[in-house]
mmCIF file of C-alpha atoms and ligand atoms in Angstrom:
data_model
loop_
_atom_site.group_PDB
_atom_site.id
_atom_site.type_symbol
_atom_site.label_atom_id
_atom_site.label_comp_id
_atom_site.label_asym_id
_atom_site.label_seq_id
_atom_site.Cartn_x
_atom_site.Cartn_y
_atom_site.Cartn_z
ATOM 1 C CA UNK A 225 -157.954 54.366 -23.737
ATOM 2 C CA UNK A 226 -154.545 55.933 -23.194
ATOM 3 C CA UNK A 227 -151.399 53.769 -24.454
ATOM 4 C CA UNK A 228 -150.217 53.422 -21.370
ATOM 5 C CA UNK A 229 -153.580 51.668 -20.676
ATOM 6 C CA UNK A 230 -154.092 49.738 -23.817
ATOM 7 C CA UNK A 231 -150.076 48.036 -22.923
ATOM 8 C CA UNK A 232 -151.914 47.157 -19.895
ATOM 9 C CA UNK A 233 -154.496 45.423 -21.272
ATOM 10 C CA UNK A 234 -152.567 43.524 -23.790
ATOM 11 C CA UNK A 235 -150.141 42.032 -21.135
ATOM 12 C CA UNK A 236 -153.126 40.909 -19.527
ATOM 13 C CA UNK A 237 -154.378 39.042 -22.074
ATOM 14 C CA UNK A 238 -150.922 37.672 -23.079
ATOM 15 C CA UNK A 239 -150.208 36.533 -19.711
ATOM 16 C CA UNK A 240 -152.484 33.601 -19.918
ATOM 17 C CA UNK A 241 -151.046 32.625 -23.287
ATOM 18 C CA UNK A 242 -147.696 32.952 -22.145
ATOM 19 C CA UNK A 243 -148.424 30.397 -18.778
ATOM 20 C CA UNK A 244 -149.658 28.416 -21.188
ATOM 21 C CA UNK A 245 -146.745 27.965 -23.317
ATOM 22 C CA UNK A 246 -144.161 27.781 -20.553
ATOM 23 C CA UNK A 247 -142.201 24.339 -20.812
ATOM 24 C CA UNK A 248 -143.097 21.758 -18.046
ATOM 25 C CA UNK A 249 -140.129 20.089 -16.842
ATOM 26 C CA UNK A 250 -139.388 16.206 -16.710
ATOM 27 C CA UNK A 251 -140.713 15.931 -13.017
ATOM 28 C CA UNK A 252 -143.855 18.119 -13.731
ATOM 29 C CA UNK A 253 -144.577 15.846 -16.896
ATOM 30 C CA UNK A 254 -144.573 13.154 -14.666
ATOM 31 C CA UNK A 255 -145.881 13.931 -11.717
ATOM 32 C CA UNK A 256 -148.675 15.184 -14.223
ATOM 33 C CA UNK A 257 -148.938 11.263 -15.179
ATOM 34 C CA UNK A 258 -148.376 9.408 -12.029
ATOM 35 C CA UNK A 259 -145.243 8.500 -13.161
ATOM 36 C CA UNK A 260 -142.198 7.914 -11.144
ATOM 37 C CA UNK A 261 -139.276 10.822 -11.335
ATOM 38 C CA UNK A 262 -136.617 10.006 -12.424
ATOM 39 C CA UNK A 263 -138.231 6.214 -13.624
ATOM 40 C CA UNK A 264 -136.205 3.078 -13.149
ATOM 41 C CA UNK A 265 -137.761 0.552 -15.693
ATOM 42 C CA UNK A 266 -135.745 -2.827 -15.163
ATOM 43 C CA UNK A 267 -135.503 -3.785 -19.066
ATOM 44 C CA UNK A 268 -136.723 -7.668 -19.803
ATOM 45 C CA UNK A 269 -136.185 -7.816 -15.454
ATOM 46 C CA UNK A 270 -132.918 -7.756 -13.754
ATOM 47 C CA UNK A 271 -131.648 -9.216 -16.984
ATOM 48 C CA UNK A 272 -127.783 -8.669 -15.868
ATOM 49 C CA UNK A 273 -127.994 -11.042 -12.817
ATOM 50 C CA UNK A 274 -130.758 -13.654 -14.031
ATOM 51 C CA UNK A 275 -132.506 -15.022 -17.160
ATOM 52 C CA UNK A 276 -134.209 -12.453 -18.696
ATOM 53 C CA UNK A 277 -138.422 -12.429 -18.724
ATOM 54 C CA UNK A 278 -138.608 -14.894 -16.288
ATOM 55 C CA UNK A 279 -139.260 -14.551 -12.839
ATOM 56 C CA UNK A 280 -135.800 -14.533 -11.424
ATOM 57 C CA UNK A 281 -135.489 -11.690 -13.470
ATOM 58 C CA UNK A 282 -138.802 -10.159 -12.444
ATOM 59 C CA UNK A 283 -138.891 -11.219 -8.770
ATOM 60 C CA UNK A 284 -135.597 -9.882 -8.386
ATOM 61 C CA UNK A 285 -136.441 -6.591 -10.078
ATOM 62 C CA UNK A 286 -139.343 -6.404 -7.881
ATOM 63 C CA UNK A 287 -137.246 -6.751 -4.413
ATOM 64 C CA UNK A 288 -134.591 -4.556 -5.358
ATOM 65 C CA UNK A 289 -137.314 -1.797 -5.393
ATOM 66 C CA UNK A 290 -137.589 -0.593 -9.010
ATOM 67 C CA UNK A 291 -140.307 1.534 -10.506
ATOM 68 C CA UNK A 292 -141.276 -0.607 -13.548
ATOM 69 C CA UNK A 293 -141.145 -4.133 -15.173
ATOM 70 C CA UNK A 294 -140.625 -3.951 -18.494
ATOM 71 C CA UNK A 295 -141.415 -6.301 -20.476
ATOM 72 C CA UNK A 296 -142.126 -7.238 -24.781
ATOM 73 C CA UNK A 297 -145.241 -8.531 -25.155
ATOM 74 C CA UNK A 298 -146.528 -11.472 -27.826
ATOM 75 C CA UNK A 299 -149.220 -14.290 -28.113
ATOM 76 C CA UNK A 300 -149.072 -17.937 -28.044
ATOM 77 C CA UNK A 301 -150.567 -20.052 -30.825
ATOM 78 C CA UNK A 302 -153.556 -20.612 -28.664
ATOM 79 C CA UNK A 303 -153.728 -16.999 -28.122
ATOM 80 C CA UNK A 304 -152.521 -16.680 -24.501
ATOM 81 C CA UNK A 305 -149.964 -13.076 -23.964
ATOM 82 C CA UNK A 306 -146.816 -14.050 -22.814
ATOM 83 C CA UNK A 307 -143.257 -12.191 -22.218
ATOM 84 C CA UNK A 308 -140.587 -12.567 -24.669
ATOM 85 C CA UNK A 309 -138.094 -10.295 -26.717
ATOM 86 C CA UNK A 310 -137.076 -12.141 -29.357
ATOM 87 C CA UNK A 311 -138.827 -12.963 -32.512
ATOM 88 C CA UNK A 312 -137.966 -16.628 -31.861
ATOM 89 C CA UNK A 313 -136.711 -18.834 -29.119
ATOM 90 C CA UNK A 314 -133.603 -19.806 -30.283
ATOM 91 C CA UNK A 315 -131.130 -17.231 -27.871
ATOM 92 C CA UNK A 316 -133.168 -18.016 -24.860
ATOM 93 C CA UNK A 317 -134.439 -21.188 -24.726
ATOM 94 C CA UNK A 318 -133.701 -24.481 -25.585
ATOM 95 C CA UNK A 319 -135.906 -24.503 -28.452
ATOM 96 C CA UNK A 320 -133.480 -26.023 -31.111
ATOM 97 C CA UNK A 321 -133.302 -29.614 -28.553
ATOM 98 C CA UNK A 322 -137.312 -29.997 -27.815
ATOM 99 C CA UNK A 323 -138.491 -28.945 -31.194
ATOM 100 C CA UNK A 324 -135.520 -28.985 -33.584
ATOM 101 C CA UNK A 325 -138.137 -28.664 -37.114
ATOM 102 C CA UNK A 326 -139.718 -25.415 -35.926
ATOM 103 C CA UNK A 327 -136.232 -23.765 -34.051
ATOM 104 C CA UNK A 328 -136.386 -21.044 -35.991
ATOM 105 C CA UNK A 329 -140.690 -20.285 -35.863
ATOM 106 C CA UNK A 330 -142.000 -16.982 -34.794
ATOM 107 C CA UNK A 331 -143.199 -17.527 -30.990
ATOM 108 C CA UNK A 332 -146.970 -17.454 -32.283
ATOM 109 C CA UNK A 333 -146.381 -20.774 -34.156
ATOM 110 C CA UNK A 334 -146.029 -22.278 -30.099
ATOM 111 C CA UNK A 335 -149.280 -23.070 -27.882
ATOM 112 C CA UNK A 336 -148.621 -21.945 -24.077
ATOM 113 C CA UNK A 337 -148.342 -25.620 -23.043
ATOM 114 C CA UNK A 338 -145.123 -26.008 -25.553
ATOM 115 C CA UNK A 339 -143.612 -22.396 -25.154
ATOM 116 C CA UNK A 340 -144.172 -23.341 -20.743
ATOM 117 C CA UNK A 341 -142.513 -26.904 -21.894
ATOM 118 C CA UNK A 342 -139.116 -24.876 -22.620
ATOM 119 C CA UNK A 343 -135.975 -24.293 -20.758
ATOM 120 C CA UNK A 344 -135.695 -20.251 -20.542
ATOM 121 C CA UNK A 345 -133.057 -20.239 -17.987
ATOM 122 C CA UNK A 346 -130.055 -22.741 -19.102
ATOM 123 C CA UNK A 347 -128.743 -20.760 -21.845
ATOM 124 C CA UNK A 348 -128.286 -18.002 -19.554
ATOM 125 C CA UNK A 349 -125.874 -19.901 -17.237
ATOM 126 C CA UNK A 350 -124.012 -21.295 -20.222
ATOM 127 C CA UNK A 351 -123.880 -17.640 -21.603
ATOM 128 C CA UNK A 352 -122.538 -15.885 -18.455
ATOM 129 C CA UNK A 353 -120.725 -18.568 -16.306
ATOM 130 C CA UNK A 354 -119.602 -16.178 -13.662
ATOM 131 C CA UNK A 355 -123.593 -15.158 -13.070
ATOM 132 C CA UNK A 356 -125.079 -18.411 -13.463
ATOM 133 C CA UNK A 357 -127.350 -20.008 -10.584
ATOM 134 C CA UNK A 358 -128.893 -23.946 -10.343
ATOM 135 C CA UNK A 359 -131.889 -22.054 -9.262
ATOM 136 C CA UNK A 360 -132.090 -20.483 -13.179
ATOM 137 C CA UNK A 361 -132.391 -24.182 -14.850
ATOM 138 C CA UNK A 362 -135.228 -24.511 -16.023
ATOM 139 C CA UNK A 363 -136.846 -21.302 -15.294
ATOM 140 C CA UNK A 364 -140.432 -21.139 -17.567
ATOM 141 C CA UNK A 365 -141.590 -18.359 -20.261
ATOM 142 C CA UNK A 366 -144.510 -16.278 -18.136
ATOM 143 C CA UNK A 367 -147.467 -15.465 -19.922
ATOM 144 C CA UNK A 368 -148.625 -11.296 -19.199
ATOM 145 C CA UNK A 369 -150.674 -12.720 -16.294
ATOM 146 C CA UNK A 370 -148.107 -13.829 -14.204
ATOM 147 C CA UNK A 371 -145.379 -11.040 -14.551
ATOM 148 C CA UNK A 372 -148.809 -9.177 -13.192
ATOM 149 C CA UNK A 373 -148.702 -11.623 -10.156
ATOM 150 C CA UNK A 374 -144.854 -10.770 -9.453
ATOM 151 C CA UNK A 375 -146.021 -7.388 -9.713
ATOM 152 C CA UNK A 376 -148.347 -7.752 -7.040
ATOM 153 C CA UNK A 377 -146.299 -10.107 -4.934
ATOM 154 C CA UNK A 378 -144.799 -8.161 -2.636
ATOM 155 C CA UNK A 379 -146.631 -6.133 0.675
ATOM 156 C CA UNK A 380 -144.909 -2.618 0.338
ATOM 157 C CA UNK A 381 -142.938 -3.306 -3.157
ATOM 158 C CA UNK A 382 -145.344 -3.118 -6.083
ATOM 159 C CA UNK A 383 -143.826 -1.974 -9.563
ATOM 160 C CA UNK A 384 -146.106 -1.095 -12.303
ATOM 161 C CA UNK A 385 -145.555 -2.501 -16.259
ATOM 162 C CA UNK A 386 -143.863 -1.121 -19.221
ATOM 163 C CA UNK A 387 -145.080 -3.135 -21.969
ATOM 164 C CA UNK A 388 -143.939 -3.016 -25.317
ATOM 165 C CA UNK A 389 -146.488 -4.465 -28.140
ATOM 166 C CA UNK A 390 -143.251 -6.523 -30.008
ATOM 167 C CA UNK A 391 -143.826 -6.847 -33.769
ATOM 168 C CA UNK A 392 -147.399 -5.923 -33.303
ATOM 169 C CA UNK A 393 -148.050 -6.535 -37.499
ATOM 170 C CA UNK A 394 -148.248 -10.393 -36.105
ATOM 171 C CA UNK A 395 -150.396 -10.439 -33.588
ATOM 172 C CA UNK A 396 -153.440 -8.388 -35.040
ATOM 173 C CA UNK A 397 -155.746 -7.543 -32.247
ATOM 174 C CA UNK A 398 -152.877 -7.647 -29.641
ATOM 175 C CA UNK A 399 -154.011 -4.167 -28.185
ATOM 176 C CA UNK A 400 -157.499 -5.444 -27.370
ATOM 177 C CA UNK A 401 -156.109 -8.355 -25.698
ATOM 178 C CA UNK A 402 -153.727 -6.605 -23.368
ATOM 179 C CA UNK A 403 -156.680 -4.167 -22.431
ATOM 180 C CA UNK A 404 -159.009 -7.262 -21.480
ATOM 181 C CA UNK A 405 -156.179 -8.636 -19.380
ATOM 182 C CA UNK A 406 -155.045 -5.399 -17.134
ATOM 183 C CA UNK A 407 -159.188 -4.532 -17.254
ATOM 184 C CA UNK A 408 -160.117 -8.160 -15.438
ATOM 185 C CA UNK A 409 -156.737 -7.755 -13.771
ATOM 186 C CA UNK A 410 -157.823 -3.974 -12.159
ATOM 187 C CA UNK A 411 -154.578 -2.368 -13.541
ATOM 188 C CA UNK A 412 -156.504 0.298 -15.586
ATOM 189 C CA UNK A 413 -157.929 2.161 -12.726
ATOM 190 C CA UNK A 414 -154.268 2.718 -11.314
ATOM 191 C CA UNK A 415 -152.939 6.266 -12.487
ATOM 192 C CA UNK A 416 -149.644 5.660 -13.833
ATOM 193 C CA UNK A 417 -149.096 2.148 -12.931
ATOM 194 C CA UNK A 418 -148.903 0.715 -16.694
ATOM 195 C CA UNK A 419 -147.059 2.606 -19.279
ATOM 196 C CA UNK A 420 -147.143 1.263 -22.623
ATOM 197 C CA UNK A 421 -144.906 1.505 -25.067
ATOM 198 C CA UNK A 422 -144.309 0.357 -29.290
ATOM 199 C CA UNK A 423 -141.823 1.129 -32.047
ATOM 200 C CA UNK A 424 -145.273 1.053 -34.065
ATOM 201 C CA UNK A 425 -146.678 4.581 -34.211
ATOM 202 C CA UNK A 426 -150.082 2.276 -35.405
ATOM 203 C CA UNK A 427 -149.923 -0.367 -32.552
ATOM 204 C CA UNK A 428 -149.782 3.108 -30.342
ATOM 205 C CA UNK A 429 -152.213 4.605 -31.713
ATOM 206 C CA UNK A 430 -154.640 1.481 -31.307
ATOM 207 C CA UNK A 431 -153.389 1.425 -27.662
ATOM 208 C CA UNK A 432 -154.205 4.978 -27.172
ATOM 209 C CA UNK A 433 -157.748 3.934 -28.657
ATOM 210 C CA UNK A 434 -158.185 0.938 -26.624
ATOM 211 C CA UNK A 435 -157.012 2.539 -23.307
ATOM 212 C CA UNK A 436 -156.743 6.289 -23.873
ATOM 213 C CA UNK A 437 -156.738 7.049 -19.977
ATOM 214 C CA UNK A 438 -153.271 5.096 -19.785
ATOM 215 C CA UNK A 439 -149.975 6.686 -20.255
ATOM 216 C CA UNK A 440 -147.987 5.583 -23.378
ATOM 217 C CA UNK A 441 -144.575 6.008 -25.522
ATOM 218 C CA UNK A 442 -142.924 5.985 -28.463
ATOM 219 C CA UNK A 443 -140.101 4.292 -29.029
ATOM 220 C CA UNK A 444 -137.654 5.671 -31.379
ATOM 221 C CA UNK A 445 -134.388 4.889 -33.074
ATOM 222 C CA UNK A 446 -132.434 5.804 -36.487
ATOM 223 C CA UNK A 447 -133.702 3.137 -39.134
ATOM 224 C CA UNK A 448 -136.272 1.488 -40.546
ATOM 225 C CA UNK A 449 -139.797 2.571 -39.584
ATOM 226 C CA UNK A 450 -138.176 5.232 -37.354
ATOM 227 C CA UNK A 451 -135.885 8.116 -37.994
ATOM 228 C CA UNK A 452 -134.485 8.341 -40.964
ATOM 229 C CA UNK A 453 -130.919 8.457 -40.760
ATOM 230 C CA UNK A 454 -128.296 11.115 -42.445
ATOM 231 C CA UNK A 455 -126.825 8.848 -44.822
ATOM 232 C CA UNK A 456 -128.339 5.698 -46.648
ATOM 233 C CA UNK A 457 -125.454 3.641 -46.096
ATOM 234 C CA UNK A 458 -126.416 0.540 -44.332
ATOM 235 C CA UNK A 459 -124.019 -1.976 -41.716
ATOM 236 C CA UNK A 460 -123.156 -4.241 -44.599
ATOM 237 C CA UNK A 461 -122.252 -1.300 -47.160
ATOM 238 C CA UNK A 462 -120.331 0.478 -43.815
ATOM 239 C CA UNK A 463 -117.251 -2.085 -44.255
ATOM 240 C CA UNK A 464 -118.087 -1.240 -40.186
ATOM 241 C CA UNK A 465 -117.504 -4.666 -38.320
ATOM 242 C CA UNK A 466 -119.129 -3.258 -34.692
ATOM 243 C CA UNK A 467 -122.667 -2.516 -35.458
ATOM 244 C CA UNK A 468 -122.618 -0.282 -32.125
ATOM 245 C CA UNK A 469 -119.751 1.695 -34.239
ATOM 246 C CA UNK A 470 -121.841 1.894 -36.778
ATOM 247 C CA UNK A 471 -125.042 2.878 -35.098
ATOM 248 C CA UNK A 472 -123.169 5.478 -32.983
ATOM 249 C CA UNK A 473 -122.237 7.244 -36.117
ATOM 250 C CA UNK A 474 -126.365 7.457 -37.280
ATOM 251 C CA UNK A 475 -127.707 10.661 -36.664
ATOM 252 C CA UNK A 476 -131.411 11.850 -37.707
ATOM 253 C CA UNK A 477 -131.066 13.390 -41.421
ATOM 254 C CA UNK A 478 -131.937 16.526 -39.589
ATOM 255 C CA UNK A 479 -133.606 18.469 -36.793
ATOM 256 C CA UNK A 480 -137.248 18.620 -38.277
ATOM 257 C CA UNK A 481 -137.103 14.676 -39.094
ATOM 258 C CA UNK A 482 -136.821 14.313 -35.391
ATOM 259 C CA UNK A 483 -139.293 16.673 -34.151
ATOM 260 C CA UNK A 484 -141.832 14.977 -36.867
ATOM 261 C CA UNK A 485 -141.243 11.840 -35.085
ATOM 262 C CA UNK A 486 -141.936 13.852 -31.715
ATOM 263 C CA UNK A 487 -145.058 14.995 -33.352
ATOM 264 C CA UNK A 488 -146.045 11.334 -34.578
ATOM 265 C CA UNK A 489 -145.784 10.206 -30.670
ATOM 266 C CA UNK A 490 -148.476 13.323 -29.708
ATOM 267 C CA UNK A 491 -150.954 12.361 -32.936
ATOM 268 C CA UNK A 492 -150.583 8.480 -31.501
ATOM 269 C CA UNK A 493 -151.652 10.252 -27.911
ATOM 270 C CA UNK A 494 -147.794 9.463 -26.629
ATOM 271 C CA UNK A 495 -147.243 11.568 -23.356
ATOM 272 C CA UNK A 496 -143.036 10.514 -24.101
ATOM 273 C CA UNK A 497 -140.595 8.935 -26.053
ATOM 274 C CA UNK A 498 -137.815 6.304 -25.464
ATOM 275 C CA UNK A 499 -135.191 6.704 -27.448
ATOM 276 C CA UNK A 500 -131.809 4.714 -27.704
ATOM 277 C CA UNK A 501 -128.728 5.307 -26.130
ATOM 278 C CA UNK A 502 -124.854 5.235 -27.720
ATOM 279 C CA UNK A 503 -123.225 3.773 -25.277
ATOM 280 C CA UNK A 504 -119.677 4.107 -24.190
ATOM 281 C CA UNK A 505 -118.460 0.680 -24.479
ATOM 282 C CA UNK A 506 -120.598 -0.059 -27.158
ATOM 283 C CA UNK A 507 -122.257 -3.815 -27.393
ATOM 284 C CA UNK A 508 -125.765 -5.015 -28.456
ATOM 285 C CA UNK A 509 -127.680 -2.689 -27.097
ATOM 286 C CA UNK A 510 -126.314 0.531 -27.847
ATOM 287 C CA UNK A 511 -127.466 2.478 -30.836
ATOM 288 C CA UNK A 512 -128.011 5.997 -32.160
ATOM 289 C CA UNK A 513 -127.955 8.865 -29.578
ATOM 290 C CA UNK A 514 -131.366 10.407 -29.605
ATOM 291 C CA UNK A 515 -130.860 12.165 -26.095
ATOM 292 C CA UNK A 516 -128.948 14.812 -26.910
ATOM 293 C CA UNK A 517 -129.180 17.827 -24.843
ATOM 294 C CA UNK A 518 -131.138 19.489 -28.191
ATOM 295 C CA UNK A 519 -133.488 16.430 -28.232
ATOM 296 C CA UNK A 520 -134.346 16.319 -24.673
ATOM 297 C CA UNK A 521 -135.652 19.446 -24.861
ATOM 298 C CA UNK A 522 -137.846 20.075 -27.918
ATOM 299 C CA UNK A 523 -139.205 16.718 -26.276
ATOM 300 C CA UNK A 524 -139.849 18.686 -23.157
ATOM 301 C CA UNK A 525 -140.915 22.115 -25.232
ATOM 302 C CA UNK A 526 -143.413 19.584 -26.520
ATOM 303 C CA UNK A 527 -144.862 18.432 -23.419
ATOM 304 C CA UNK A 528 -142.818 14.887 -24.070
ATOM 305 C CA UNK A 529 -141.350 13.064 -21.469
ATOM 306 C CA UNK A 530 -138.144 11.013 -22.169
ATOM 307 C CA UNK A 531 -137.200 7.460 -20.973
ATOM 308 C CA UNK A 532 -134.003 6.323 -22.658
ATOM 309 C CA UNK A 533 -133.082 3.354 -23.589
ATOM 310 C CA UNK A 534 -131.034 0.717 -22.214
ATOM 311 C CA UNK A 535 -128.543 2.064 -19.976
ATOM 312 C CA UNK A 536 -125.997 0.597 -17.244
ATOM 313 C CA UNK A 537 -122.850 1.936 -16.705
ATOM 314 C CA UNK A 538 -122.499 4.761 -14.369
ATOM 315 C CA UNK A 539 -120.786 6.553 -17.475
ATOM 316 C CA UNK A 540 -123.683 6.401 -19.543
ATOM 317 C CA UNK A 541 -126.148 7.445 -16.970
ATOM 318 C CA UNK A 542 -124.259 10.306 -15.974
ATOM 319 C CA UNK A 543 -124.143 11.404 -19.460
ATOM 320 C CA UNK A 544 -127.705 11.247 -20.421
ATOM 321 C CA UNK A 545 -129.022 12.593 -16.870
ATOM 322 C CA UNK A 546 -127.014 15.619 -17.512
ATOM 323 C CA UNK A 547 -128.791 15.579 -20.866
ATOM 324 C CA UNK A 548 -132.189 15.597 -19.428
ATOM 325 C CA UNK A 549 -133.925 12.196 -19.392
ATOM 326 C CA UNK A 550 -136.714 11.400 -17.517
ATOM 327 C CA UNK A 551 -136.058 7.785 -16.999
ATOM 328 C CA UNK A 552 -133.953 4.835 -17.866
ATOM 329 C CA UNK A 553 -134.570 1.375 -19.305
ATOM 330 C CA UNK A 554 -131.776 -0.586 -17.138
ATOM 331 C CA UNK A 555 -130.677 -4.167 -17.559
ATOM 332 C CA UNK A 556 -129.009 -3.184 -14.098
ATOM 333 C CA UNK A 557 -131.705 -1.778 -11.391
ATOM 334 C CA UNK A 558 -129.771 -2.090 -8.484
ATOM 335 C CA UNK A 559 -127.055 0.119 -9.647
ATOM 336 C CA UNK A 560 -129.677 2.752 -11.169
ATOM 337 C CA UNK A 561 -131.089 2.840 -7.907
ATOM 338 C CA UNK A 562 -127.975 2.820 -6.103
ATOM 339 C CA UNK A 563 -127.135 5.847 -8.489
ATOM 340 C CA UNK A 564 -130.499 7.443 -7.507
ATOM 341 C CA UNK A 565 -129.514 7.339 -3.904
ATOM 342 C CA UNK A 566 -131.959 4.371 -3.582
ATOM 343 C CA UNK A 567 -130.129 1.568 -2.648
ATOM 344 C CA UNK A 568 -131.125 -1.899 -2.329
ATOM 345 C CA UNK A 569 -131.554 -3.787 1.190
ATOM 346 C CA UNK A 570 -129.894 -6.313 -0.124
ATOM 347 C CA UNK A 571 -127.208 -7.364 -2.891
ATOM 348 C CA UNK A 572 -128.436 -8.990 -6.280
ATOM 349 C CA UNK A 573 -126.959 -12.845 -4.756
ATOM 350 C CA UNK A 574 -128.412 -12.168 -1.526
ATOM 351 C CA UNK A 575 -132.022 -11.703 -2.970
ATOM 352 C CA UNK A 576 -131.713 -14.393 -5.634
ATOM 353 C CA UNK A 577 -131.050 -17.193 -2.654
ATOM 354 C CA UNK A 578 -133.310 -15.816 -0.449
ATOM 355 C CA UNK A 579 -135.606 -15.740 -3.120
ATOM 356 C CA UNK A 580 -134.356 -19.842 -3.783
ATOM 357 C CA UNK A 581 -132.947 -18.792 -7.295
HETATM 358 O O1 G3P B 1805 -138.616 -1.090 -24.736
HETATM 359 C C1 G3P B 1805 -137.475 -0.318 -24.637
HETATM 360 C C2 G3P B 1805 -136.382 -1.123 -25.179
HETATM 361 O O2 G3P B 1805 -136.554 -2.371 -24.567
HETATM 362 C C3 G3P B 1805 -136.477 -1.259 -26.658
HETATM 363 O O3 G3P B 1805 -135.580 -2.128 -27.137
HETATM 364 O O4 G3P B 1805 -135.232 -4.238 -28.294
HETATM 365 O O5 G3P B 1805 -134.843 -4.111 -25.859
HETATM 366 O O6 G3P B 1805 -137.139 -4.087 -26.752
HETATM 367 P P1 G3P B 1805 -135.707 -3.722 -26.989
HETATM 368 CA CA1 CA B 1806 -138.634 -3.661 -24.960
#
């Protein structure tokens, strides 16, 4: 064989290799998975404009047209899955009134017929006056069940789930129990329409083994059990009052740490990540900023998709669109959509009293 013919012949070969290793982008990844492009996952509901895990917050979501309901999932006392965030009840509910010796109890120390017994809307109209609704008094914890029946309420509107197993080192056995549930429920044999999602690289892992057909993620942030931050110094040694301050200052310890966190989401069968935002005017929810342009991308390089965490203001999402996320956890849908050039047919208030909120 001449050379001429033997350079032939190797960029034949290559070429395969080198289609192979081309870089899928965001909207191939999820088109790949079913997934909506770019994803708007209402976080805990609408939770700006109504209580959030209830089904204000839900129904609401649902109208306004988003892609997903997210929602953190844990199990009663009597073993029944149910929404909540928190660890306990005391922020959103009325727990400390009805059962003042156990205010401060995990929510597995509750049966369903005590945690349904609560007030999960009240606190929410004392905590934002200006958004508060009669219609929220009074509103109930759901159990996984019927978020699935908001979910399904609507003729043309049907979001899928992004659940989060919360804590899962309580509730052993959690991943089983959500698989029975969307199995009797029919939600498994829907491409794309449940995304799960844990901080737990284990939990994920027995997801992926439970239900290895369904998408997942891994959630990341700078701390402990995630990425280890650049410096050791915690909040209280920071002299930092603002944790958001503080947490906008955490940065990986370096480039590898990260992309071994990328590579723990592939081992756990992750198709993504969801990493935290820093957000421009800081509060509770904004952290370290794991979507930098740099991050995005080895994500992508990996075959990763990214859905950040928890955006609203049209600052923010401008800033980590133009960094390359897939998808946004939003406490705000309607402006996300409106953003996407997907607007709402009707205002938040106008859908929350036609909905008799
Ligand atoms: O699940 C994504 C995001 O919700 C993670 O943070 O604390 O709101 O569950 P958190
Ligand atoms: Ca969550």
């Amino acid at each position: 064989m001449t050379m001429q013919g033997f350079g032939r012949l190797c960029c034949l070969l290559l070429l395969p290799l080198a289609a192979l290793a081309k870089t899928e982008s965001g909207r191939e990844l999820a088109a790949r998975q079913g997934i909506p492009y770019p994803a708007v996952i209402a976080h805990r509901g609408a939770s700006f404009d109504a209580p959030e895990s209830t089904a204000a917050a839900y129904v609401l979501a649902r109208e306004l047209g988003v892609d997903y309901l997210e929602l953190d999932l844990q199990r009663s006392k009597d073993g029944v899955l149910v929404a909540v965030h928190d660890d306990n009840l005391l922020r959103t509910s009325d727990v400390a009134e009805r059962f003042p010796q156990r205010k401060n109890s995990p929510v597995s120390a509750f049966t369903l017929a005590e945690l349904k017994s609560l007030d999960a809307g009240s606190w929410f109209n004392q905590a934002y006056p200006e958004r508060a609704r009669s219609g929220f008094k009074g509103l109930q914890i759901l159990t996984l069940d019927e978020v699935m029946d908001i979910a399904e309420g609507h003729p043309n509107k049907r979001p899928g789930l992004y659940i989060e197993t919360k804590v899962p080192t309580l509730f052993p056995g959690i991943e089983a129990d959500l698989k029975a549930r969307l199995h009797a429920r029919g939600w498994l044999d829907q491409p794309g329409r449940v995304v799960l999602q844990s901080f737990d690289r284990n939990s994920l892992a027995l997801l992926h083994k439970e239900m290895p057909q369904v998408p997942k993620v891994l959630l990341l942030w700078v701390g402990k059990g995630s990425i280890e931050p650049a410096s050791a110094q915690s909040f209280a040694e920071s002299g930092e009052t603002d944790k958001a301050a503080f947490y906008a200052r955490q940065q990986p310890r370096s480039k590898a740490e990260f992309e071994r966190w990328l590579d723990y989401a592939k081992a756990a069968g992750a198709i993504g990540t969801g990493p935290s935002a820093a957000l421009t005017g800081g509060g509770a929810q904004s952290y370290a900023d794991l979507v930098q342009p740099w991050m995005n991308q080895l994500s992508h390089d990996k075959g990763l998709l990214v859905h950040v965490y928890t955006v609203d203001e049209a600052v923010d999402v401008d800033k980590v669109m133009a960094a390359g996320v897939d998808g946004i956890f939003t406490n705000r849908s309607g402006r996300l959509l409106e953003y996407f050039s997907r607007p709402a047919p009707m205002s938040e208030a106008q859908i929350l009293d036609a909905q008799s909120f």
